[in-house]
Short mmCIF file of C-alpha atoms and ligand atoms in Angstrom, two decimals:
data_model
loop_
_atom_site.label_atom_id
_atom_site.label_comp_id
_atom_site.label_asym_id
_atom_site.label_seq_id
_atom_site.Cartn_x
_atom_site.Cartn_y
_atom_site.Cartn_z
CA UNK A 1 -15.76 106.44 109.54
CA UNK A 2 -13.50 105.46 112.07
CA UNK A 3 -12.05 102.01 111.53
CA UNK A 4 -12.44 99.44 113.80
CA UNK A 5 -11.39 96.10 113.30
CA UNK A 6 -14.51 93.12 113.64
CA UNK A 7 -14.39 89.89 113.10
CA UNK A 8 -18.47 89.22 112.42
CA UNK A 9 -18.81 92.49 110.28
CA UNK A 10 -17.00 94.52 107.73
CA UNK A 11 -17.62 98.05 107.86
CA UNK A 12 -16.83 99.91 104.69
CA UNK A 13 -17.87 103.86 103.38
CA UNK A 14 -18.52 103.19 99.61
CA UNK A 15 -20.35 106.81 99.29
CA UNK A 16 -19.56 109.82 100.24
CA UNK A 17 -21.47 110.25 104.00
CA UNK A 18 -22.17 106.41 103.82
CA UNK A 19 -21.32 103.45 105.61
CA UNK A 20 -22.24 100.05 104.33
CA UNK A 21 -22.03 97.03 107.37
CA UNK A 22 -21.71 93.84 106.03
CA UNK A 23 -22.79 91.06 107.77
CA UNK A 24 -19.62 88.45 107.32
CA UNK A 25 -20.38 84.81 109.51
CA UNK A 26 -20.83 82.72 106.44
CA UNK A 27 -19.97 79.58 107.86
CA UNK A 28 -23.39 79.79 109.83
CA UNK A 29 -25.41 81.99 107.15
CA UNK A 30 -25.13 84.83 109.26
CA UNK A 31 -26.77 83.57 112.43
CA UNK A 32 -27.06 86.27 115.12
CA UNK A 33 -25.13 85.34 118.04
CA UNK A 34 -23.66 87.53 121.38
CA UNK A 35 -20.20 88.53 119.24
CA UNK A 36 -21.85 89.42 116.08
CA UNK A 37 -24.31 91.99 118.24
CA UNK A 38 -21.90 93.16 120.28
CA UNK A 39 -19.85 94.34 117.07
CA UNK A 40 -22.72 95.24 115.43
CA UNK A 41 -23.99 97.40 118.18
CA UNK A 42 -20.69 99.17 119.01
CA UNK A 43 -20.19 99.77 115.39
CA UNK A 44 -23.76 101.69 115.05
CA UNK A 45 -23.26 103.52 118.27
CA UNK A 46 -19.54 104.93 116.91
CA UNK A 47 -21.19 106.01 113.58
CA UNK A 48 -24.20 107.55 114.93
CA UNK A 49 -21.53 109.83 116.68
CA UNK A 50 -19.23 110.23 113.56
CA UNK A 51 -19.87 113.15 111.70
CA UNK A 52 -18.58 112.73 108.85
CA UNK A 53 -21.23 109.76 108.31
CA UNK A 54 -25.01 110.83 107.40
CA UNK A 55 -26.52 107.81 106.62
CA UNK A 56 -25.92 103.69 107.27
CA UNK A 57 -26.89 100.94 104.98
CA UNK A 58 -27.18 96.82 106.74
CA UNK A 59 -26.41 94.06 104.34
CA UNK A 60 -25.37 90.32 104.96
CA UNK A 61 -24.46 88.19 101.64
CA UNK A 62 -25.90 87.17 98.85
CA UNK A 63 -26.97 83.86 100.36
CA UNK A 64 -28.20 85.30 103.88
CA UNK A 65 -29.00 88.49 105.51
CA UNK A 66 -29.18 86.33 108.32
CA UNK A 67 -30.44 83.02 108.59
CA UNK A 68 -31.91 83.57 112.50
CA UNK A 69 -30.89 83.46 116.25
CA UNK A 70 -27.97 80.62 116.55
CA UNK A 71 -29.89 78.07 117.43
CA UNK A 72 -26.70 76.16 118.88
CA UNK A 73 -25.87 79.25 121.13
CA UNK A 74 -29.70 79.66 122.58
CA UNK A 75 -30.35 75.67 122.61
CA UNK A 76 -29.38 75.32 126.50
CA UNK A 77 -30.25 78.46 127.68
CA UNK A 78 -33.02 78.87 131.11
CA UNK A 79 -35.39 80.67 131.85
CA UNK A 80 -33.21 82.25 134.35
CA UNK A 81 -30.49 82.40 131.91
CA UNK A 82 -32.56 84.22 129.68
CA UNK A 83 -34.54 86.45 131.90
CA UNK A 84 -31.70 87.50 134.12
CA UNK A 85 -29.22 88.95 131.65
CA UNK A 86 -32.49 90.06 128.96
CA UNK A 87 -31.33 87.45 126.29
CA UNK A 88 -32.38 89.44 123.35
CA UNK A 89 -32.89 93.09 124.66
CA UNK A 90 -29.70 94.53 123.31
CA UNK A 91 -30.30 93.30 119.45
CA UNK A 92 -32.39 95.78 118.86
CA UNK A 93 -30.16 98.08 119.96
CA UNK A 94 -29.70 99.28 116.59
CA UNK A 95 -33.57 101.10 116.74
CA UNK A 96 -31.85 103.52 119.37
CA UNK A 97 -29.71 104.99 116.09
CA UNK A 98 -30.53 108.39 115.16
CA UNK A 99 -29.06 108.28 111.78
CA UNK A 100 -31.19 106.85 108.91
CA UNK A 101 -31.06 102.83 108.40
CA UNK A 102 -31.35 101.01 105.30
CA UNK A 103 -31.28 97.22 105.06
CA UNK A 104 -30.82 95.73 102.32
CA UNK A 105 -31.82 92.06 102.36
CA UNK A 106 -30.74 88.79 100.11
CA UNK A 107 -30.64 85.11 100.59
CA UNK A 108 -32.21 84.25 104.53
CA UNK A 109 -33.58 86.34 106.23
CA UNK A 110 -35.26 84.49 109.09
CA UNK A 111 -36.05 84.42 112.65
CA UNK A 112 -33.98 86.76 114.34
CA UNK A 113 -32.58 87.95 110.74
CA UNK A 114 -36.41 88.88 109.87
CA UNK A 115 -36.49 90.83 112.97
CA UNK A 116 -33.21 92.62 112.46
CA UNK A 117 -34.22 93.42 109.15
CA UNK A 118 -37.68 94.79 110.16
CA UNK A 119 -35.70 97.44 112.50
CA UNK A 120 -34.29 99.20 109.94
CA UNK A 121 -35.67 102.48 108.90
CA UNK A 122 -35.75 102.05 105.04
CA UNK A 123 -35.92 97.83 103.79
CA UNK A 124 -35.22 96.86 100.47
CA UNK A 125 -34.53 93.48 99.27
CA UNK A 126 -33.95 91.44 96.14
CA UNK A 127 -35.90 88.54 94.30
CA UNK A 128 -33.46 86.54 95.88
CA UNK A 129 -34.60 87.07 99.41
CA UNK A 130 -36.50 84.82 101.47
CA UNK A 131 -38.13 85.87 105.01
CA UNK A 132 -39.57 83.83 107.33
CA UNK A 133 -40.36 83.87 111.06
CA UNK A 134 -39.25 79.71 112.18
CA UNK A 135 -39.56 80.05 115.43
CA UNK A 136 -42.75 78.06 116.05
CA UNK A 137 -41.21 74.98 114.28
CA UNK A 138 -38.39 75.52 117.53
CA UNK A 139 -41.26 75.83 119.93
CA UNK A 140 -40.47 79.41 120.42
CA UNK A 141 -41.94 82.75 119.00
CA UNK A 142 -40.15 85.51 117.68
CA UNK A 143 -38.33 87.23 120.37
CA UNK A 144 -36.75 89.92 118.95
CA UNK A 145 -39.95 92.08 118.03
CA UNK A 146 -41.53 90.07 115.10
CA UNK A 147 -44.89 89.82 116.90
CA UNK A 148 -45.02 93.62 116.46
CA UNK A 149 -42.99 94.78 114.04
CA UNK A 150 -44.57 92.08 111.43
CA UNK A 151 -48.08 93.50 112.56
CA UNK A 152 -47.29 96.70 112.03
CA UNK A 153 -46.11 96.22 108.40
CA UNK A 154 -48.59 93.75 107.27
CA UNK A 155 -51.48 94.01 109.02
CA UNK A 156 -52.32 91.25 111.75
CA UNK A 157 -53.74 88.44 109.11
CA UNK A 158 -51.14 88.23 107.66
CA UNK A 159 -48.22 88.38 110.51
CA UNK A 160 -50.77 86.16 112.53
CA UNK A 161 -50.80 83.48 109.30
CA UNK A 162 -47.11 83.86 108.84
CA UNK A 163 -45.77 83.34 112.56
CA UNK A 164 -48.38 80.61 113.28
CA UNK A 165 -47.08 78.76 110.62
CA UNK A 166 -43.56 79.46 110.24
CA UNK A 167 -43.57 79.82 106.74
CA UNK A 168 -41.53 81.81 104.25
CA UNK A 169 -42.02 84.71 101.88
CA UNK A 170 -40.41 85.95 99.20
CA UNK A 171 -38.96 89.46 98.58
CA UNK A 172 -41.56 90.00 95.76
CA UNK A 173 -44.26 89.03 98.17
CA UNK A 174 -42.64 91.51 100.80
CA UNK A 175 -42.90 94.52 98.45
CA UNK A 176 -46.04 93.69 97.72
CA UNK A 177 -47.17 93.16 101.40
CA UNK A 178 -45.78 96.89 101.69
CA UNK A 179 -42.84 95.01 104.65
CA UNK A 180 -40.12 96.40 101.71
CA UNK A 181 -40.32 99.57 100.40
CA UNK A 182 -38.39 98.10 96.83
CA UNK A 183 -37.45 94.76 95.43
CA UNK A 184 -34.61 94.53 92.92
CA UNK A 185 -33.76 91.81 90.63
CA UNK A 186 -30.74 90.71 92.11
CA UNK A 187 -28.38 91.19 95.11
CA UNK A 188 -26.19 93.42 93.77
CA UNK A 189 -28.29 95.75 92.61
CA UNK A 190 -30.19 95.78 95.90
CA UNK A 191 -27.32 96.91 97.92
CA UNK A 192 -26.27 99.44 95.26
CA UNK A 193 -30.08 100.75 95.11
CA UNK A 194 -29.96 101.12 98.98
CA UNK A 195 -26.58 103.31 98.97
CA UNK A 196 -27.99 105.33 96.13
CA UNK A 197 -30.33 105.86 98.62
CA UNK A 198 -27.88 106.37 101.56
CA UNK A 199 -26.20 108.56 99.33
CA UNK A 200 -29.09 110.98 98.53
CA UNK A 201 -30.07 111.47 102.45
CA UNK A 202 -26.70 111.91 102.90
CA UNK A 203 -26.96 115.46 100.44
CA UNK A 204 -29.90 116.57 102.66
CA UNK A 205 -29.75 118.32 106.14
CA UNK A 206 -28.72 115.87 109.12
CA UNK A 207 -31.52 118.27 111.20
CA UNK A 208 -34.07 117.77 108.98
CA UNK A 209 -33.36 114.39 108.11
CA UNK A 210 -33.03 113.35 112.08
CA UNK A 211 -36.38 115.10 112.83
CA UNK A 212 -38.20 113.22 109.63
CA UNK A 213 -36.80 109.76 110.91
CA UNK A 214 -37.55 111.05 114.35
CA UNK A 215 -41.44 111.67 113.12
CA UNK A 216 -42.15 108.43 110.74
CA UNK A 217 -41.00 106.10 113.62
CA UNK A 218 -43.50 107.80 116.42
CA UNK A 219 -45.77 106.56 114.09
CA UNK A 220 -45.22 102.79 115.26
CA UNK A 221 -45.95 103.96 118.60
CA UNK A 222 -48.37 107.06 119.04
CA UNK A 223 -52.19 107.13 118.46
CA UNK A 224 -52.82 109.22 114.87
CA UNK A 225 -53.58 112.58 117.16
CA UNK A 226 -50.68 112.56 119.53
CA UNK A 227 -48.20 111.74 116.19
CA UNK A 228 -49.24 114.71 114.33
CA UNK A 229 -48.87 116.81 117.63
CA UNK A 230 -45.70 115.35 118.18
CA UNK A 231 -44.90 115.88 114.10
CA UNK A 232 -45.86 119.80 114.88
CA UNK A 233 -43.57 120.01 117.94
CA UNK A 234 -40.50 118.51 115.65
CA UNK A 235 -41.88 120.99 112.36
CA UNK A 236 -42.06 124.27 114.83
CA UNK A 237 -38.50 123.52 116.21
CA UNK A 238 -36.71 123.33 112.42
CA UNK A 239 -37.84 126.78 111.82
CA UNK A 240 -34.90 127.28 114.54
CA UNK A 241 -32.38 125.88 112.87
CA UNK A 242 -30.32 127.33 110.01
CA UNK A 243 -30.97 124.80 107.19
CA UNK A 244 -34.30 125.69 107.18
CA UNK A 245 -33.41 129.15 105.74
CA UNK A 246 -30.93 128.08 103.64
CA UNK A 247 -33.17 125.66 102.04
CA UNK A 248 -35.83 128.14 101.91
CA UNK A 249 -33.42 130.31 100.60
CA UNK A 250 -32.01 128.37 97.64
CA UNK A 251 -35.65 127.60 96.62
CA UNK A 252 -36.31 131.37 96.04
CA UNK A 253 -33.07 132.22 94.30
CA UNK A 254 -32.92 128.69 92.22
CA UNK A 255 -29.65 127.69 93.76
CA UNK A 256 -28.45 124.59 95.29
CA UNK A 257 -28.71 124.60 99.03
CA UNK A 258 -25.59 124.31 100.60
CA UNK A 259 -26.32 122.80 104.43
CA UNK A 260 -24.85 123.93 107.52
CA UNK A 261 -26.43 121.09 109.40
CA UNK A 262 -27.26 123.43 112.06
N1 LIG B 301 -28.34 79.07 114.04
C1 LIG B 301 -27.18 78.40 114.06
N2 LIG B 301 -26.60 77.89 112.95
C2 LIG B 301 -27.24 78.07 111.77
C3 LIG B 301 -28.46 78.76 111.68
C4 LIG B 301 -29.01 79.30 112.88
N3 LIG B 301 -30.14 80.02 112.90
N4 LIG B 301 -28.85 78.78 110.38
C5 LIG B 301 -27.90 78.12 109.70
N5 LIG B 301 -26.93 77.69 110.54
C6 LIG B 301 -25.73 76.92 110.20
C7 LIG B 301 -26.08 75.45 109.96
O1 LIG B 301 -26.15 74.76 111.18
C8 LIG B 301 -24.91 75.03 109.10
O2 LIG B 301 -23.78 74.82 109.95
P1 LIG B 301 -22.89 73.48 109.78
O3 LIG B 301 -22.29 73.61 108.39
O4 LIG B 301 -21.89 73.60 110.88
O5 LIG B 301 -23.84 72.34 109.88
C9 LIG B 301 -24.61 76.27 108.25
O6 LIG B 301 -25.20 77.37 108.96
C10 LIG B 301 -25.21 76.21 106.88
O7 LIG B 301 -26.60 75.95 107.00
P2 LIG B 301 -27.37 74.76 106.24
O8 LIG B 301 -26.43 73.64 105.96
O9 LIG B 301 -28.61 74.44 107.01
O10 LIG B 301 -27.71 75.52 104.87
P3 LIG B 301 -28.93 75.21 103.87
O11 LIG B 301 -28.66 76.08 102.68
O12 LIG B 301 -29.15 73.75 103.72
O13 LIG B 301 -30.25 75.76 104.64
C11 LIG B 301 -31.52 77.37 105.94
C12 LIG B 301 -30.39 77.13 104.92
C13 LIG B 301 -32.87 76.97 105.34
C14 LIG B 301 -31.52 78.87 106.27
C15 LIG B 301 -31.28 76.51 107.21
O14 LIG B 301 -29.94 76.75 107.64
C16 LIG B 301 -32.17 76.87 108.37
O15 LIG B 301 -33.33 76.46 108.39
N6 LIG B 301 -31.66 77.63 109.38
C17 LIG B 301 -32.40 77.94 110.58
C18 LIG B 301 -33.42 79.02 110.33
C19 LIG B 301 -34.18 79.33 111.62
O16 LIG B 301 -34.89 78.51 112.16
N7 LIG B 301 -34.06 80.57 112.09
C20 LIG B 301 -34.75 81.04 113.27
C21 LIG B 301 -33.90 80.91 114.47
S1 LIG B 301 -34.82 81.23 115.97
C22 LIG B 301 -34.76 82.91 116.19
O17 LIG B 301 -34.29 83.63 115.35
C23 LIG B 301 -35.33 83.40 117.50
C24 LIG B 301 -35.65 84.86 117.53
O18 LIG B 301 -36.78 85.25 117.36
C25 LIG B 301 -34.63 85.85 117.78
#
């Protein structure tokens, strides 16, 4: 990966075809603030373009994933403030990536840091986490798509209980709430489990893995018919690509496919 120099992030490639962004504000637990999302956001836009990177994997620390909005930086903001430069709009920013996702969550992750962590494509988290969507106790609500994106993965009686009354949930309770597709015992092996993972998509076709991620997340937005037409569209087109018949291939003649990415 190319290496750029942050100051609110560490980007590293521990795996072959991986990247692992790290979070690093500890004096404030991670809070999300203008610099840190900036850096984040150029970072995932220069490795969605970097080839030699497949797949991307989010962590913060073991304490926080991130422990919200900064409070301090939105405190005095207006309405105009706010609406006319779309406070918010570019954190999620990071949903616009075409290449795979995977947060892995320990410590906080609240408020904006829930949110952040609910954009990611693949979520795992440790025993150690703790999730939470504050923002009523501010006298706000959760700006950065928890209203949805909660929903979604919960179900509304359950977002609706947890935003109206701000309280928190543990990575155990995620799992089991289906928000996280693993919990591990502890923070290290949480971010190691999620670039095993990074690592495995990495060995597969970057077509067919695009067009899968491509077809799972319609499914947050598309009624059940129009997704599997739109799933049919993106299955037709990989029978023009080369990695389909290389796959194909290998199958037939018990070999290992060897991807062209094409
Ligand atoms: N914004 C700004 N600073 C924050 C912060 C935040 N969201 N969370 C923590 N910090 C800062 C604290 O102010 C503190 O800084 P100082 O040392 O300068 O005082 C430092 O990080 C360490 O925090 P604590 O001393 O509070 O640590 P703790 O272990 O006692 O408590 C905590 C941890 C429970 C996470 C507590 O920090 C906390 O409640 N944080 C706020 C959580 C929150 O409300 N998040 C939602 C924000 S609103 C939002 O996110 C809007 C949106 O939808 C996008």
């Amino acid at each position: 990966a190319a290496e750029h120099k942050y100051e609110h992030i560490q980007l590293t490639t521990p795996r072959p075809g991986v990247a692992l962004i790290t979070l690093n504000r500890p004096k404030a637990l991670n809070a999300l603030f203008s610099p840190l999302i900036n850096e984040l956001n150029t970072c995932t836009s220069s490795l969605d373009r970097d080839t030699s990177i497949s797949a991307i994997v989010l962590t913060g620390s073991p304490k926080a994933f991130a422990a919200g909005a900064d409070i301090k930086e939105m405190a005095p903001k207006t309405f105009s403030d706010a609406y006319g430069h779309d406070f918010i709009e570019s954190w999620s920013n990071i949903t616009r990536i075409k290449k795979p996702v995977i947060g892995a969550v320990n410590g906080y992750a609240l408020g904006g840091g829930c949110e952040l962590a609910m954009m990611c494509d693949i979520l795992y988290a440790s025993k150690t986490a703790t999730f939470g969507q504050p923002e009523i106790k501010l006298g706000i609500l959760p700006g950065a798509g928890g209203t949805q994106r909660l929903a979604h993965a919960v179900g509304k009686a359950k977002a609706m209980h947890l935003i109206l009354t701000g309280d928190n949930f543990s990575g155990e309770q995620a799992e089991q709430w289906g928000l996280v597709a693993k919990c591990f015992d502890d923070a290290e092996a949480c971010v190691n489990g999620a670039l095993d993972t990074a690592e495995k998509i990495a060995g597969y076709s970057k077509i067919a893995v695009k067009a899968c991620k491509e077809a799972v997340n319609k499914s947050q937005d598309l009624g059940v018919r129009e997704g599997v037409e739109y799933e049919r569209r993106l299955f037709h087109g990989l029978f023009g690509s080369q990695d389909q018949k290389i796959g194909m291939e290998a199958f037939a003649n018990k070999k290992k496919a060897e991807w062209t990415h094409s």
